[in-house]
Coordinates of C-alpha atoms and ligand atoms in Angstrom, one line a residue:
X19 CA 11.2 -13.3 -13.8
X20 CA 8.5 -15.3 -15.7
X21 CA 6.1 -16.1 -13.0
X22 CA 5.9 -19.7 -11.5
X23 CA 2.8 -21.4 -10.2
X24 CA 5.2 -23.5 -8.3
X25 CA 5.1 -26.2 -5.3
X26 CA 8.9 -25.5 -5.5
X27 CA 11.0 -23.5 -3.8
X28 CA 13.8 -21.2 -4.1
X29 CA 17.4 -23.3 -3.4
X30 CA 18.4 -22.6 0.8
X31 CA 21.8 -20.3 -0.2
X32 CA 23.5 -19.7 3.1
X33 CA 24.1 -16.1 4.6
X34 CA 21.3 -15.2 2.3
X35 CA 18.2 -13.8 3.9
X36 CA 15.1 -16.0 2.1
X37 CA 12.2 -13.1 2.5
X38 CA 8.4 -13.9 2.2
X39 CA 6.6 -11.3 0.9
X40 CA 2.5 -11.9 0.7
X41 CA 0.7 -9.2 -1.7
X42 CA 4.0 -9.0 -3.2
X43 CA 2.1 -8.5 -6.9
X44 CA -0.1 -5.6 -5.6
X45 CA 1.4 -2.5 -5.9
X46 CA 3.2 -1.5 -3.2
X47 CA 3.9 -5.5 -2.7
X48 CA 5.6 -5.3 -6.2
X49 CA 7.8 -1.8 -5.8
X50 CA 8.9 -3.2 -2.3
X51 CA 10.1 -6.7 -4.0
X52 CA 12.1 -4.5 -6.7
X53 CA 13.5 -2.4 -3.9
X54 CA 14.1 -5.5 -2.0
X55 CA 16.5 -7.1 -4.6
X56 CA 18.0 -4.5 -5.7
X57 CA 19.1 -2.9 -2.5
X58 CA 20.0 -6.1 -1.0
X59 CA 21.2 -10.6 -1.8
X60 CA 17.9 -11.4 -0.6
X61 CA 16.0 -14.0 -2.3
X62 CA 12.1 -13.6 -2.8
X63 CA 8.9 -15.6 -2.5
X64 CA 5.6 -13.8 -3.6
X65 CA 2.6 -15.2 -2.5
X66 CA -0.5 -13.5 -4.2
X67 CA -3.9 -14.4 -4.6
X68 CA -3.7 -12.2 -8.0
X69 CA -6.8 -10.5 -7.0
X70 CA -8.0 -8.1 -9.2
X71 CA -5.6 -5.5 -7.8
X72 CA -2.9 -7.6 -8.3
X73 CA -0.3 -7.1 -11.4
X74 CA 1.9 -9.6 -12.6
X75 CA 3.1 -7.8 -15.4
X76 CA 5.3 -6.0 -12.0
X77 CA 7.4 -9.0 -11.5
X78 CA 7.7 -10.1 -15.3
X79 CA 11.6 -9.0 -15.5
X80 CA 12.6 -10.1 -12.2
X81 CA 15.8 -13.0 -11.9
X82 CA 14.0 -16.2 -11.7
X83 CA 16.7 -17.3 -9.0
X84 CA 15.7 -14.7 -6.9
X85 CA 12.4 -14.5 -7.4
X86 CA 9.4 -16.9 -7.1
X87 CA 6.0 -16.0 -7.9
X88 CA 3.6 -18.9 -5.3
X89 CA -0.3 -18.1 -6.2
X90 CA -2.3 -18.7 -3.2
X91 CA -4.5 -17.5 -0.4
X92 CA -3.2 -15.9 2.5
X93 CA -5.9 -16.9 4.9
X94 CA -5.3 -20.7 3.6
X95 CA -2.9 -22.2 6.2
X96 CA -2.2 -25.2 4.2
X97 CA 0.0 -22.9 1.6
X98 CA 1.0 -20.6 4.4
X99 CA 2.8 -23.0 6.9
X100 CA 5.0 -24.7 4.9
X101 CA 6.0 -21.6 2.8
X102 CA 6.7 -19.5 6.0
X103 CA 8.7 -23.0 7.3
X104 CA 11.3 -22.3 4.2
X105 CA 11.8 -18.1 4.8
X106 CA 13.2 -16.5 7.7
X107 CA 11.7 -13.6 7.1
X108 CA 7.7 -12.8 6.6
X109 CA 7.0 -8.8 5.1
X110 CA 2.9 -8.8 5.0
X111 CA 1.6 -6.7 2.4
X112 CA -1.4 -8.6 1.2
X113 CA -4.9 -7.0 1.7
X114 CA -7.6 -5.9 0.2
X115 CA -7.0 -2.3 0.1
X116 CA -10.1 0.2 -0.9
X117 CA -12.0 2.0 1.1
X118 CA -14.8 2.0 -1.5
X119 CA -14.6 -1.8 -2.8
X120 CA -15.2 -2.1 1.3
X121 CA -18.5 0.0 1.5
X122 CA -19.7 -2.4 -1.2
X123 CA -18.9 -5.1 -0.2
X124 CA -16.9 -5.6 3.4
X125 CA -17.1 -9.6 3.2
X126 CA -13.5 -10.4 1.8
X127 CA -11.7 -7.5 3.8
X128 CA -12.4 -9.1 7.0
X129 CA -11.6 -12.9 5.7
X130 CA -8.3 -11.7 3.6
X131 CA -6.9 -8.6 6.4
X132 CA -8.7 -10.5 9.4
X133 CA -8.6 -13.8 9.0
X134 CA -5.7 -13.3 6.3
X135 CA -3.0 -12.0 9.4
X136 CA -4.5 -14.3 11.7
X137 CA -3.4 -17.1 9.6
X138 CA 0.7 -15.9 8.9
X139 CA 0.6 -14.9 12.7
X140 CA 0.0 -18.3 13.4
X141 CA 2.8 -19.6 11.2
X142 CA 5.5 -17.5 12.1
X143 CA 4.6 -18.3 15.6
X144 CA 5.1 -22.1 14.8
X145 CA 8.6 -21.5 12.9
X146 CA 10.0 -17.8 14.8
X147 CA 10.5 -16.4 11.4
X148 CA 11.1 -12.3 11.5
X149 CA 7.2 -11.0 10.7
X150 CA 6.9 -6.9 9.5
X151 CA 3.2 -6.3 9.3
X152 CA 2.4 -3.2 6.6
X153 CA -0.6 -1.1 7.9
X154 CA -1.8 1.9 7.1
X155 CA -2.3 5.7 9.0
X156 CA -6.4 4.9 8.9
X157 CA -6.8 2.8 11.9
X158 CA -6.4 6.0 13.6
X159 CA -9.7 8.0 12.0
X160 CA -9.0 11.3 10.8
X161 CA -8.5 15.1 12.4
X162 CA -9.8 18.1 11.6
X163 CA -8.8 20.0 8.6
X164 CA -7.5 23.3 11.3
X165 CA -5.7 20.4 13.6
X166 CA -2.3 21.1 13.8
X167 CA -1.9 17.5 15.7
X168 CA -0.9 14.7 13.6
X169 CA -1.0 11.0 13.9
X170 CA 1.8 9.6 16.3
X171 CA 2.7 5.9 17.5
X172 CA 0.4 6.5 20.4
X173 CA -2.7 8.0 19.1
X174 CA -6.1 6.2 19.6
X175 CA -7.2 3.6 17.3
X176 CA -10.9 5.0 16.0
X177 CA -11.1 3.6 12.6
X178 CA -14.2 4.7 10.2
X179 CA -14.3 2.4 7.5
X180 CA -15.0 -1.4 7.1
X181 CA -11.3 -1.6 5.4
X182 CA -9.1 1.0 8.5
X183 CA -11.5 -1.3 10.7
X184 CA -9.9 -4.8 9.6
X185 CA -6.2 -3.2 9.1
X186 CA -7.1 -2.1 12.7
X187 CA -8.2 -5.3 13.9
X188 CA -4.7 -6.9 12.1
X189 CA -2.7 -4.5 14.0
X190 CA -4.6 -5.6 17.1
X191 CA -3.8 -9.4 15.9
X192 CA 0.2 -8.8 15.5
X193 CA 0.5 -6.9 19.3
X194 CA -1.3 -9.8 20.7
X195 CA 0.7 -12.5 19.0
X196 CA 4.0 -10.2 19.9
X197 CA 2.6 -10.0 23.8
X198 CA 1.0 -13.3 24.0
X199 CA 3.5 -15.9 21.9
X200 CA 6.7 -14.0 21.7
X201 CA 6.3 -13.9 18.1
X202 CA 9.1 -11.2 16.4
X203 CA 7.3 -9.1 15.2
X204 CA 7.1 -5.3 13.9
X205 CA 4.1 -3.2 12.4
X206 CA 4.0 -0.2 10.4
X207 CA 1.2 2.5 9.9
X208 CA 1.8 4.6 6.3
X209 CA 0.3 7.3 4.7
X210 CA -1.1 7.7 1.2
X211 CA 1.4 6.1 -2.1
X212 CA 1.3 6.5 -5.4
X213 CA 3.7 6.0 -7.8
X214 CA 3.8 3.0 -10.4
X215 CA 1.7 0.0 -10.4
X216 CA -1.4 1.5 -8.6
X217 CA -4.6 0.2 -9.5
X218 CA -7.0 2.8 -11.7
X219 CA -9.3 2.5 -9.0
X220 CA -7.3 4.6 -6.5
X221 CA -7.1 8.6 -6.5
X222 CA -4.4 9.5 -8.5
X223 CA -4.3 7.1 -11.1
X224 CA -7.9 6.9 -11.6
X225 CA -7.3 11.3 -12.6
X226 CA -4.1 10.8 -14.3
X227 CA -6.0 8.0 -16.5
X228 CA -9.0 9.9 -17.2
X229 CA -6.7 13.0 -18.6
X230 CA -5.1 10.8 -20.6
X231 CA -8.7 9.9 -21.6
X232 CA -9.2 13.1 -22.5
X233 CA -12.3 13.1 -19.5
X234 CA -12.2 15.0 -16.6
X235 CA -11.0 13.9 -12.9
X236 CA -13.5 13.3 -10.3
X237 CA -13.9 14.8 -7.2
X238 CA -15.1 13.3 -4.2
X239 CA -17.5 16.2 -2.2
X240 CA -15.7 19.6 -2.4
X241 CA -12.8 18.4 -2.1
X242 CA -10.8 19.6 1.1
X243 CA -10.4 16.3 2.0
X244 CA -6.7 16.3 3.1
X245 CA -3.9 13.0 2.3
X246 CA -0.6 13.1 3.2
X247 CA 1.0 11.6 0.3
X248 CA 4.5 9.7 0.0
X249 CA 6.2 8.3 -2.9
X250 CA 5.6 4.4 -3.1
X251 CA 10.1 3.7 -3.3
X252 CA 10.5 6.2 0.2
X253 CA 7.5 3.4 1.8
X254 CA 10.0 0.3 0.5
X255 CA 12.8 1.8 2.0
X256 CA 11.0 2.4 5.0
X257 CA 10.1 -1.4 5.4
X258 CA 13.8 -2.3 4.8
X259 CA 15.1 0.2 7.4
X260 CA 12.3 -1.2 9.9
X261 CA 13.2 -4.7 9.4
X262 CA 17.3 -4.2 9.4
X263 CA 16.8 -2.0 12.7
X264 CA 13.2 -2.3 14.1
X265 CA 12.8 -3.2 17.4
X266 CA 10.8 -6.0 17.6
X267 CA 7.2 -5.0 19.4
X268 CA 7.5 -2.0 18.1
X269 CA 5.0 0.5 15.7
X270 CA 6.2 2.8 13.1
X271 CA 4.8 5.1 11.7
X272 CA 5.7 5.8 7.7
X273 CA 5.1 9.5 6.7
X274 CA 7.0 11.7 4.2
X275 CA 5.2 15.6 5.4
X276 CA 3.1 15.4 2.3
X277 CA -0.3 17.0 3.1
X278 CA -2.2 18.1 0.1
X279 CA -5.9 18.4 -0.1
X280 CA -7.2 16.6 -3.1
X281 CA -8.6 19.3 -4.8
X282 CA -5.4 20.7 -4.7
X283 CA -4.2 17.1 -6.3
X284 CA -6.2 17.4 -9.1
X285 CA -5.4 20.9 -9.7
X286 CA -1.6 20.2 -9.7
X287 CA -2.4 16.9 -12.4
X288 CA -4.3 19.0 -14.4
X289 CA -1.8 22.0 -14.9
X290 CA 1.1 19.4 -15.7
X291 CA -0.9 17.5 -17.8
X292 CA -1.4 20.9 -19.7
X293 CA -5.1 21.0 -18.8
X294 CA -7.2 23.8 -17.7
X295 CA -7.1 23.7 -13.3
X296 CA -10.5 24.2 -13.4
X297 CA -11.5 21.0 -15.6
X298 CA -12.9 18.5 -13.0
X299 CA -16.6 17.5 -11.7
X300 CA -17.6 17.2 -8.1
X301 CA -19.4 14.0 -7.8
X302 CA -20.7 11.9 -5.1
X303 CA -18.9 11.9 -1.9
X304 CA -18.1 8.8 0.2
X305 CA -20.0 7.7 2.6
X306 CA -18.2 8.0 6.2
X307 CA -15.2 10.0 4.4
X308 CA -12.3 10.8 6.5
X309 CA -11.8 14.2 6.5
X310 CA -7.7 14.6 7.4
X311 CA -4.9 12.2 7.5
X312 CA -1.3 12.9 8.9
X313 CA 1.5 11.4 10.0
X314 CA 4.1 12.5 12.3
X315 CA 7.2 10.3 12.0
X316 CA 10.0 10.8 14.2
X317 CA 10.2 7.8 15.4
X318 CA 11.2 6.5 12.5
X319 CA 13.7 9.3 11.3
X320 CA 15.2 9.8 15.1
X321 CA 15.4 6.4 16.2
X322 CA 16.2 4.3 13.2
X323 CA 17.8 6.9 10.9
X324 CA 15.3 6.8 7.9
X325 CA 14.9 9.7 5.3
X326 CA 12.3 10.2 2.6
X327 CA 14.0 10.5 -1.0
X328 CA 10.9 11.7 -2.8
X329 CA 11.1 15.7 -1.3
X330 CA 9.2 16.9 -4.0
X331 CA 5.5 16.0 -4.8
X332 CA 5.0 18.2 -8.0
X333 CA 8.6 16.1 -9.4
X334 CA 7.2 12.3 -8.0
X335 CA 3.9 13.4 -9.3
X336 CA 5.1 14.5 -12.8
X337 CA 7.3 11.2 -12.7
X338 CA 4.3 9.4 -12.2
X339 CA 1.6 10.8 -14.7
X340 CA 4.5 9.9 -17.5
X341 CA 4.7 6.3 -15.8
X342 CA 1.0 6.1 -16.9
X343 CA 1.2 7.9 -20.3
X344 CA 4.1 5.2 -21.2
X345 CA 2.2 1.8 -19.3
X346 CA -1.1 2.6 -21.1
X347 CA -1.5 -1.2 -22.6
X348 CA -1.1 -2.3 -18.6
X349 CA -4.1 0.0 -17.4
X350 CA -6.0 0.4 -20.6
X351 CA -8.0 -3.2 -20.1
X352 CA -9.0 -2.0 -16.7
X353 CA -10.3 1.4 -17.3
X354 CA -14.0 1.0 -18.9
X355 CA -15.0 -1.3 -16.5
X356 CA -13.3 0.5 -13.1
X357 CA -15.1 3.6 -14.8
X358 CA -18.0 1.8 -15.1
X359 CA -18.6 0.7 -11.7
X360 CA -17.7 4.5 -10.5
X361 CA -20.5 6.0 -12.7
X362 CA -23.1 3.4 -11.6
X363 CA -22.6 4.8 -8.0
X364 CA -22.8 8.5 -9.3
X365 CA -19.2 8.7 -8.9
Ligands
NAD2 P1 -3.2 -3.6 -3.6 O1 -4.6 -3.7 -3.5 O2 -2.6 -2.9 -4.7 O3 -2.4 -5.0 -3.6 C1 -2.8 -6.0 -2.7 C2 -2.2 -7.3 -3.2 O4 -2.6 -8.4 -2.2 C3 -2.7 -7.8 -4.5 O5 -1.7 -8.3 -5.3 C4 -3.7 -8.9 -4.2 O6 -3.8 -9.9 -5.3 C5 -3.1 -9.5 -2.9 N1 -4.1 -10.2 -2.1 C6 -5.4 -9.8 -1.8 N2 -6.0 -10.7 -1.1 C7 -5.1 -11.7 -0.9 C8 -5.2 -13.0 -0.3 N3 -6.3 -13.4 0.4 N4 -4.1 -13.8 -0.3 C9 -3.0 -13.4 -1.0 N5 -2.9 -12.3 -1.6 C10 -3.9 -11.4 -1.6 O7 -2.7 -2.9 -2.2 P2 -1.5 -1.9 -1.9 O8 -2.0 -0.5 -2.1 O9 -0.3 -2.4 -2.6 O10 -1.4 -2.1 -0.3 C11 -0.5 -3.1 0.2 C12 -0.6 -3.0 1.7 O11 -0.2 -1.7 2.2 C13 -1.9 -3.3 2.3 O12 -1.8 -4.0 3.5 C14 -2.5 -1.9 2.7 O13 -3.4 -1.9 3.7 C15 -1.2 -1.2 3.0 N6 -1.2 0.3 2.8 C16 -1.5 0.8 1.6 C17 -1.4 2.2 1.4 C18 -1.7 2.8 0.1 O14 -1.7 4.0 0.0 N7 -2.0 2.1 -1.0 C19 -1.0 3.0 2.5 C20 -0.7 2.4 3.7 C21 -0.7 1.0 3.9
TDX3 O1 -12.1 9.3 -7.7 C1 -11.8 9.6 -6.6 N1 -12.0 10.9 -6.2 C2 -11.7 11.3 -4.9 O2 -11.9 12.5 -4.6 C3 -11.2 8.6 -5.7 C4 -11.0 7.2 -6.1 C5 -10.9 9.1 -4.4 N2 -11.1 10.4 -4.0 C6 -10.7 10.8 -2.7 C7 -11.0 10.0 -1.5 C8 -9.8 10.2 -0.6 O3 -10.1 11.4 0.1 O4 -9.2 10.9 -2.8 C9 -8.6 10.5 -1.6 C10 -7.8 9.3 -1.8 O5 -8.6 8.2 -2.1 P1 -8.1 6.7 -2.3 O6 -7.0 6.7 -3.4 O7 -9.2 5.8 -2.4 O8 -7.2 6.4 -0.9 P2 -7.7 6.4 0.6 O9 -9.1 6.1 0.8 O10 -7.2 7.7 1.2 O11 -6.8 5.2 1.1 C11 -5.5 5.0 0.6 O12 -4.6 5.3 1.6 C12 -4.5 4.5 2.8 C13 -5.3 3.5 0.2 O13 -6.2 3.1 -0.7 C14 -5.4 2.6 1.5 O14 -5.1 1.3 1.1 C15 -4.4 3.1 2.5 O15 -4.5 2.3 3.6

């Protein structure tokens, strides 16, 4: 697809679902848009901001008739309303989505993941389109490393950062609207992703890129922090499976049983990136760092049928760190200055 900064819109075909997707050049936004059309007719509108995080290089290949790259502000209801008028369907990926960039600076997290839902809820509820809101496993705080509870569909909200706090407060937006206006909505809580397209900023990219850099990973603390990680395509098909079967009012959540601790992350990147295990630095931790996230999702497996593909981390994770070896010229212009901003925070 060459992107189009377009006032148009994609031709009405009939029988065809015309899906919405907003973040859809971020990176799960993007692998969920290539999942999209090739699992299904659907045609595609992104609306992006192209934020920093955002990567248009993702949607470069896809068919222009199915796919239309819209660049605008989620939180701007004069592009929202009548772009969700012409979809029947509204998937709402677009956030900003660091836990860090939101310690700096938590100004834009609450206008884009506040303000940002506030403003599709308000369309949808004007036109009835089909809304899937993507949120994440952090409005729900973190457990204890010895815990042997996870994260279910009815543990407490108790967010700890300025970014689970605004996902939080969207979640808390959608159930309203659902409650309140009748609007058809579902939500979904996930766990870590990687896989392609993520930003050098986050975890495992940021220690697959500095290997390939010939530096060492970075450790937040000592380490023991635990994620539960899931490939980015099994979070896609999750989504579609919610939004062919969901019931409408209902929370998901998206897990794929893949606890690691993140020392034992950069162990595993180091020994298949033919490294010594022992070749990392501790640096600063986080401030506020959530100790344990993870997710128990039966829901999601018993009542709609869903099944992670991605069973092994070591293969994904493999899969991935040659993904970056070969897309160097995409994360290359990114890397001295996301580097840059880490070290000046001793990180
Ligand atoms: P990302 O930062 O890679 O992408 C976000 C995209 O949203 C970018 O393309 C950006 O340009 C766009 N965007 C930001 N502000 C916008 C605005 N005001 N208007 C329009 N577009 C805007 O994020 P991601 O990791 O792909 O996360 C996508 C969604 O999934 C987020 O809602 C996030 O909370 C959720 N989530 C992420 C993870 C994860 O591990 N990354 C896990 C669970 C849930
Ligand atoms: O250099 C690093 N070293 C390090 O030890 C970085 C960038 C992170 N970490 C740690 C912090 C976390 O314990 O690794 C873990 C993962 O960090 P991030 O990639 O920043 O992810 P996290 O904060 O867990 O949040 C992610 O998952 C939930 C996404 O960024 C969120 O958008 C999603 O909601």
């Amino acid at each position: 697809m060459r992107p189009i900064l377009a006032d148009r819109t994609l031709p009405r075909l009939h029988g065809v679902q015309h899906v919405l997707v907003t973040g859809g050049a971020g990176f799960i936004g993007a692998n969920f848009v290539h999942h999209l059309l090739s699992h299904t007719d659907a045609v595609v509108t992104v609306l992006d901001k192209l934020t920093y995080a955002a990567n248009e290089a993702a949607l470069a290949e896809l068919p222009a008739d199915r796919c239309l790259l819209v660049v605008g502000d989620v939180a701007d209801a004069s592009i929202v309303d009548p772009l969700v008028a012409e979809h029947d369907t509204v998937v709402h990926f677009a956030a900003e989505s660091h836990n860090d960039n939101s310690l700096d600076d938590p100004a834009p997290f609450v206008q884009t993941n506040l303000v940002g839902t506030f403003t599709i809820l308000e369309a949808v509820r004007r036109t009835g389109a089909r809304m899937h809101h993507v949120s994440t496993d952090e409005v729900y705080g973190d457990l204890e490393l010895d815990d042997p509870k996870r994260f279910t569909e009815d543990t407490p909200y108790q967010p700890s950062s300025p970014y689970s706090a605004s996902k939080a407060g969207s979640d808390h937006l959608v159930r309203a609207w659902v409650r309140s206006f009748g609007v058809a909505a579902t939500i979904s809580n996930c766990s870590n992703n990687y896989g392609p397209w993520q930003h050098i900023e986050k975890f495992i990219p940021r220690q697959i890129t500095n290997v390939l850099d010939g530096g060492r990973p970075k450790l937040y603390g000592t380490g023991a922090n635990v994620r539960d990680w899931i490939h980015v395509d099994d979070h896609s098909s999750a989504v579609q499976t919610i939004l062919e079967r969901g019931r409408i009012g209902e929370t998901y959540l998206i897990g794929a049983d893949g606890e690691k601790s993140n020392l034992e992350v950069v162990r595993l990147i180091l020994r298949l990136m033919g490294r010594s295990e022992d070749d990392f630095d501790h640096v600063t931790d986080r401030a506020g760092h959530d100790l344990r996230y993870a997710i128990e999702s039966g829901k999601l497996r018993l009542e709609l049928g869903w099944e992670p593909t991605y069973q092994d981390f070591e293969a994904g994770l493999a899969q991935t760190i040659e993904w970056y070896r070969e897309h160097e010229d995409w994360w290359r212009p990114h890397k001295e200055a996301t580097e840059a901003g880490y070290a000046a925070k001793g990180q």
